[in-house]
PDB file of C-alpha atoms in Angstrom:
ATOM      1  CA  MET A   1       9.092  -2.403  45.239  1.00 57.00           C
ATOM      2  CA  LYS A   2      12.264  -2.770  43.175  1.00 52.00           C
ATOM      3  CA  ARG A   3      10.515  -5.187  40.801  1.00 52.00           C
ATOM      4  CA  PHE A   4       7.613  -2.761  40.384  1.00 42.00           C
ATOM      5  CA  ILE A   5       9.979   0.088  39.450  1.00 42.00           C
ATOM      6  CA  ILE A   6      11.837  -2.130  36.979  1.00 44.00           C
ATOM      7  CA  PHE A   7       8.499  -3.226  35.495  1.00 44.00           C
ATOM      8  CA  CYS A   8       7.356   0.402  35.114  1.00 42.00           C
ATOM      9  CA  LEU A   9      10.620   1.485  33.504  1.00 42.00           C
ATOM     10  CA  THR A  10      10.567  -1.490  31.140  1.00 46.00           C
ATOM     11  CA  TYR A  11       6.978  -0.731  30.193  1.00 43.00           C
ATOM     12  CA  LEU A  12       7.714   2.938  29.520  1.00 41.00           C
ATOM     13  CA  ILE A  13      10.803   2.159  27.449  1.00 43.00           C
ATOM     14  CA  SER A  14       9.054  -0.542  25.405  1.00 43.00           C
ATOM     15  CA  ASN A  15       5.941   1.601  25.019  1.00 43.00           C
ATOM     16  CA  ASN A  16       8.062   4.385  23.486  1.00 42.00           C
ATOM     17  CA  SER A  17       9.369   1.950  20.881  1.00 48.00           C
ATOM     18  CA  PHE A  18       5.816   1.777  19.554  1.00 49.00           C
ATOM     19  CA  ALA A  19       5.876   5.481  18.746  1.00 60.00           C
ATOM     20  CA  CYS A  20       3.116   5.275  16.167  1.00 70.00           C
ATOM     21  CA  SER A  21      -0.046   4.586  18.107  1.00 70.00           C
ATOM     22  CA  SER A  22      -2.267   5.442  15.130  1.00 68.00           C
ATOM     23  CA  ALA A  23      -1.704   5.776  11.415  1.00 65.00           C
ATOM     24  CA  PRO A  24      -0.509   9.166  10.162  1.00 59.00           C
ATOM     25  CA  GLU A  25      -3.217  11.242   8.498  1.00 69.00           C
ATOM     26  CA  GLU A  26      -1.547  11.008   5.065  1.00 63.00           C
ATOM     27  CA  HIS A  27      -2.100   7.224   5.136  1.00 58.00           C
ATOM     28  CA  LEU A  28      -5.848   7.756   5.448  1.00 66.00           C
ATOM     29  CA  VAL A  29      -6.870  10.729   3.278  1.00 74.00           C
ATOM     30  CA  PRO A  30      -9.938  10.318   1.019  1.00 84.00           C
ATOM     31  CA  GLU A  31      -9.411   8.624  -2.341  1.00 90.00           C
ATOM     32  CA  LEU A  32      -9.720  11.800  -4.432  1.00 92.00           C
ATOM     33  CA  GLU A  33      -7.093  13.549  -2.337  1.00 92.00           C
ATOM     34  CA  LEU A  34      -4.771  10.563  -2.828  1.00 91.00           C
ATOM     35  CA  ILE A  35      -5.287  10.677  -6.600  1.00 94.00           C
ATOM     36  CA  ASN A  36      -4.815  14.455  -6.785  1.00 94.00           C
ATOM     37  CA  ARG A  37      -1.676  14.578  -4.616  1.00 94.00           C
ATOM     38  CA  THR A  38       0.070  11.765  -6.531  1.00 96.00           C
ATOM     39  CA  ASN A  39       1.971  12.729  -9.680  1.00 97.00           C
ATOM     40  CA  ASN A  40       2.775   9.207 -10.904  1.00 98.00           C
ATOM     41  CA  ILE A  41       0.287   6.343 -10.915  1.00 98.00           C
ATOM     42  CA  VAL A  42       1.028   3.106 -12.755  1.00 98.00           C
ATOM     43  CA  LEU A  43      -0.387  -0.356 -13.324  1.00 98.00           C
ATOM     44  CA  ALA A  44       2.545  -2.778 -13.067  1.00 98.00           C
ATOM     45  CA  VAL A  45       3.350  -6.448 -12.666  1.00 98.00           C
ATOM     46  CA  VAL A  46       5.955  -7.777 -10.229  1.00 98.00           C
ATOM     47  CA  SER A  47       8.735  -9.582 -12.092  1.00 98.00           C
ATOM     48  CA  ARG A  48      11.181 -10.251  -9.241  1.00 97.00           C
ATOM     49  CA  ALA A  49      11.556 -10.087  -5.439  1.00 96.00           C
ATOM     50  CA  GLU A  50      14.967 -10.107  -3.751  1.00 95.00           C
ATOM     51  CA  LEU A  51      15.558 -10.282  -0.012  1.00 92.00           C
ATOM     52  CA  GLN A  52      17.798  -7.391   1.054  1.00 88.00           C
ATOM     53  CA  GLY A  53      18.107  -8.292   4.740  1.00 80.00           C
ATOM     54  CA  PHE A  54      16.178  -7.642   7.885  1.00 75.00           C
ATOM     55  CA  GLY A  55      15.133  -4.353   9.418  1.00 67.00           C
ATOM     56  CA  GLY A  56      13.097  -3.936  12.534  1.00 64.00           C
ATOM     57  CA  TRP A  57       9.659  -5.422  12.092  1.00 63.00           C
ATOM     58  CA  THR A  58      10.000  -7.071   8.720  1.00 69.00           C
ATOM     59  CA  LYS A  59      12.266  -8.394   6.002  1.00 82.00           C
ATOM     60  CA  ASN A  60      13.506  -5.782   3.549  1.00 89.00           C
ATOM     61  CA  VAL A  61      12.659  -6.806   0.000  1.00 93.00           C
ATOM     62  CA  LYS A  62      13.530  -5.200  -3.341  1.00 96.00           C
ATOM     63  CA  TYR A  63      10.666  -5.675  -5.795  1.00 97.00           C
ATOM     64  CA  THR A  64      11.163  -5.202  -9.531  1.00 98.00           C
ATOM     65  CA  PHE A  65       8.142  -4.193 -11.618  1.00 98.00           C
ATOM     66  CA  LYS A  66       7.365  -4.033 -15.315  1.00 98.00           C
ATOM     67  CA  THR A  67       4.989  -1.260 -16.302  1.00 98.00           C
ATOM     68  CA  VAL A  68       1.741  -2.412 -17.885  1.00 98.00           C
ATOM     69  CA  LYS A  69       0.117   1.024 -18.203  1.00 98.00           C
ATOM     70  CA  VAL A  70       0.872   4.542 -16.989  1.00 98.00           C
ATOM     71  CA  ILE A  71      -2.332   6.021 -15.567  1.00 98.00           C
ATOM     72  CA  LYS A  72      -0.884   9.403 -14.580  1.00 98.00           C
ATOM     73  CA  GLY A  73       2.505  11.048 -14.949  1.00 97.00           C
ATOM     74  CA  HIS A  74       5.525   8.945 -15.803  1.00 96.00           C
ATOM     75  CA  ALA A  75       6.966   5.528 -14.990  1.00 96.00           C
ATOM     76  CA  ASP A  76       9.962   3.730 -16.419  1.00 97.00           C
ATOM     77  CA  ALA A  77       9.380   0.466 -18.283  1.00 98.00           C
ATOM     78  CA  GLU A  78      10.995  -1.257 -15.288  1.00 98.00           C
ATOM     79  CA  PHE A  79      11.315   0.150 -11.762  1.00 98.00           C
ATOM     80  CA  ASN A  80      11.960  -0.961  -8.183  1.00 98.00           C
ATOM     81  CA  ILE A  81      10.151  -0.523  -4.893  1.00 96.00           C
ATOM     82  CA  PHE A  82      11.732  -1.412  -1.571  1.00 93.00           C
ATOM     83  CA  GLY A  83       9.180  -2.881   0.794  1.00 91.00           C
ATOM     84  CA  GLY A  84       8.489  -5.622   3.271  1.00 88.00           C
ATOM     85  CA  GLU A  85       7.408  -9.209   2.995  1.00 86.00           C
ATOM     86  CA  LEU A  86       3.928 -10.363   2.068  1.00 85.00           C
ATOM     87  CA  SER A  87       1.714 -10.440   5.118  1.00 77.00           C
ATOM     88  CA  GLU A  88      -1.473 -12.269   5.934  1.00 74.00           C
ATOM     89  CA  GLY A  89      -4.200 -10.643   3.872  1.00 71.00           C
ATOM     90  CA  SER A  90      -1.800  -9.111   1.336  1.00 78.00           C
ATOM     91  CA  MET A  91      -3.529 -10.929  -1.499  1.00 84.00           C
ATOM     92  CA  ASN A  92      -6.837  -9.256  -0.646  1.00 86.00           C
ATOM     93  CA  GLY A  93      -8.316  -7.663  -3.755  1.00 90.00           C
ATOM     94  CA  PHE A  94     -11.584  -6.753  -1.991  1.00 89.00           C
ATOM     95  CA  ASN A  95     -13.516  -8.739  -4.631  1.00 92.00           C
ATOM     96  CA  ASP A  96     -12.102  -6.537  -7.410  1.00 94.00           C
ATOM     97  CA  HIS A  97     -12.608  -3.591  -5.033  1.00 93.00           C
ATOM     98  CA  LYS A  98     -16.387  -4.011  -5.094  1.00 93.00           C
ATOM     99  CA  LYS A  99     -16.605  -4.646  -1.337  1.00 92.00           C
ATOM    100  CA  GLU A 100     -17.969  -1.612   0.489  1.00 92.00           C
ATOM    101  CA  SER A 101     -15.376  -2.068   3.244  1.00 89.00           C
ATOM    102  CA  PHE A 102     -12.609  -1.014   0.810  1.00 90.00           C
ATOM    103  CA  TRP A 103     -14.195   2.400   0.271  1.00 89.00           C
ATOM    104  CA  ASN A 104     -13.693   3.512   3.878  1.00 81.00           C
ATOM    105  CA  ASP A 105     -10.800   5.967   4.211  1.00 69.00           C
ATOM    106  CA  TRP A 106      -9.019   3.644   6.660  1.00 73.00           C
ATOM    107  CA  ALA A 107      -9.191   0.571   4.408  1.00 79.00           C
ATOM    108  CA  GLY A 108      -6.643  -0.759   1.933  1.00 78.00           C
ATOM    109  CA  ARG A 109      -4.357  -3.685   1.307  1.00 82.00           C
ATOM    110  CA  GLU A 110      -1.438  -2.226   3.274  1.00 77.00           C
ATOM    111  CA  TYR A 111      -1.160  -0.832   6.787  1.00 70.00           C
ATOM    112  CA  SER A 112       1.116   1.305   8.923  1.00 67.00           C
ATOM    113  CA  TYR A 113       3.914  -0.462  10.778  1.00 65.00           C
ATOM    114  CA  PRO A 114       4.734   0.567  14.361  1.00 67.00           C
ATOM    115  CA  ASP A 115       7.309   3.003  12.933  1.00 72.00           C
ATOM    116  CA  CYS A 116       4.466   4.778  11.054  1.00 74.00           C
ATOM    117  CA  LYS A 117       5.688   3.652   7.615  1.00 75.00           C
ATOM    118  CA  ILE A 118       3.960   1.602   4.961  1.00 73.00           C
ATOM    119  CA  LYS A 119       6.225  -1.202   3.749  1.00 84.00           C
ATOM    120  CA  PRO A 120       4.316  -2.940   0.975  1.00 91.00           C
ATOM    121  CA  GLY A 121       4.669  -6.594   0.144  1.00 92.00           C
ATOM    122  CA  PHE A 122       3.991  -7.950  -3.344  1.00 95.00           C
ATOM    123  CA  ALA A 123       3.563 -11.326  -5.027  1.00 95.00           C
ATOM    124  CA  VAL A 124       5.734 -12.093  -8.051  1.00 96.00           C
ATOM    125  CA  GLY A 125       3.535 -12.345 -11.135  1.00 97.00           C
ATOM    126  CA  ALA A 126       0.694 -10.281  -9.646  1.00 96.00           C
ATOM    127  CA  THR A 127      -0.439  -6.888 -10.966  1.00 98.00           C
ATOM    128  CA  TYR A 128      -0.819  -3.775  -8.807  1.00 97.00           C
ATOM    129  CA  LEU A 129      -2.110  -0.237  -9.142  1.00 98.00           C
ATOM    130  CA  ILE A 130       0.763   1.754  -7.653  1.00 98.00           C
ATOM    131  CA  PHE A 131       0.822   5.348  -6.446  1.00 96.00           C
ATOM    132  CA  LEU A 132       4.558   5.920  -6.792  1.00 96.00           C
ATOM    133  CA  ASP A 133       4.934   9.166  -4.861  1.00 94.00           C
ATOM    134  CA  PRO A 134       5.188   9.438  -1.095  1.00 90.00           C
ATOM    135  CA  PRO A 135       3.576   9.928   1.256  1.00 89.00           C
ATOM    136  CA  PHE A 136       2.165   6.479   0.761  1.00 89.00           C
ATOM    137  CA  HIS A 137      -1.397   5.545   1.610  1.00 85.00           C
ATOM    138  CA  ARG A 138      -3.099   2.289   2.546  1.00 86.00           C
ATOM    139  CA  LYS A 139      -4.515   2.249  -0.986  1.00 90.00           C
ATOM    140  CA  SER A 140      -1.191   3.090  -2.728  1.00 92.00           C
ATOM    141  CA  PHE A 141      -0.410  -0.524  -3.675  1.00 94.00           C
ATOM    142  CA  GLU A 142      -3.668  -2.284  -4.505  1.00 94.00           C
ATOM    143  CA  LEU A 143      -3.772  -5.739  -6.069  1.00 96.00           C
ATOM    144  CA  ILE A 144      -5.609  -5.683  -9.401  1.00 97.00           C
ATOM    145  CA  TRP A 145      -6.853  -8.961 -10.829  1.00 95.00           C
ATOM    146  CA  LYS A 146      -9.054  -7.663 -13.659  1.00 95.00           C
ATOM    147  CA  TYR A 147      -7.658  -4.874 -15.810  1.00 95.00           C
ATOM    148  CA  ASP A 148      -7.534  -6.048 -19.416  1.00 93.00           C
ATOM    149  CA  VAL A 149     -11.231  -6.961 -19.580  1.00 94.00           C
ATOM    150  CA  PRO A 150     -14.472  -5.245 -20.641  1.00 93.00           C
ATOM    151  CA  LYS A 151     -15.458  -2.272 -18.468  1.00 91.00           C
ATOM    152  CA  GLU A 152     -18.288  -4.113 -16.703  1.00 93.00           C
ATOM    153  CA  ASN A 153     -15.777  -6.714 -15.427  1.00 95.00           C
ATOM    154  CA  LYS A 154     -12.875  -4.360 -14.706  1.00 97.00           C
ATOM    155  CA  ASP A 155     -11.595  -3.745 -11.171  1.00 96.00           C
ATOM    156  CA  LYS A 156     -13.636  -0.962  -9.533  1.00 97.00           C
ATOM    157  CA  TRP A 157     -10.634   0.820  -7.908  1.00 96.00           C
ATOM    158  CA  LEU A 158      -8.750   0.881 -11.216  1.00 98.00           C
ATOM    159  CA  GLN A 159     -11.822   2.293 -12.983  1.00 97.00           C
ATOM    160  CA  TYR A 160     -12.306   4.912 -10.279  1.00 96.00           C
ATOM    161  CA  VAL A 161      -8.689   6.091 -10.507  1.00 97.00           C
ATOM    162  CA  GLU A 162      -8.684   6.140 -14.326  1.00 97.00           C
ATOM    163  CA  GLN A 163     -11.943   8.113 -14.452  1.00 96.00           C
ATOM    164  CA  ASN A 164     -10.774  10.694 -11.915  1.00 95.00           C
ATOM    165  CA  VAL A 165      -7.379  11.147 -13.570  1.00 96.00           C
ATOM    166  CA  ALA A 166      -9.080  11.604 -16.974  1.00 93.00           C
ATOM    167  CA  SER A 167     -11.553  14.152 -15.600  1.00 90.00           C
ATOM    168  CA  ASN A 168      -8.725  16.256 -14.097  1.00 81.00           C
ATOM    169  CA  ARG A 169      -6.712  16.549 -17.318  1.00 75.00           C
TER     170      ARG A 169
END
């Protein structure tokens, strides 16, 4: 009986450490709501990644970006984002965001950690469409392979964001 009680207490304590059983609603809002609620959206390339230590579920990494193009609002020529390490699937560009699976509200390159936070990981030299303002979303840090190409070849997510920002000006 003593072992059963210890097991139950251990289970309850460990279960509480996983406080976020599902992603917060702000991580999953529809794309247009994400675009409208975000003041600063930028296309940027990662120039440096520096390990800052360990914290909970992941490594803490300071990423330095160089702005390629401001889509909405303002962004410095160089800025930092503190995130996590690259995870399996982090280089998923959803076939330039043409895959239908990307367009579900729950889809995106990033995900919620057990602490209900999004801690993005980035590859040095890669380009991302970044929604700089919290609350972050699963689509706030999408990998963009094709941006400086003719419209018919351009990344679909980048086009969608640019078109919707332009139409709301």
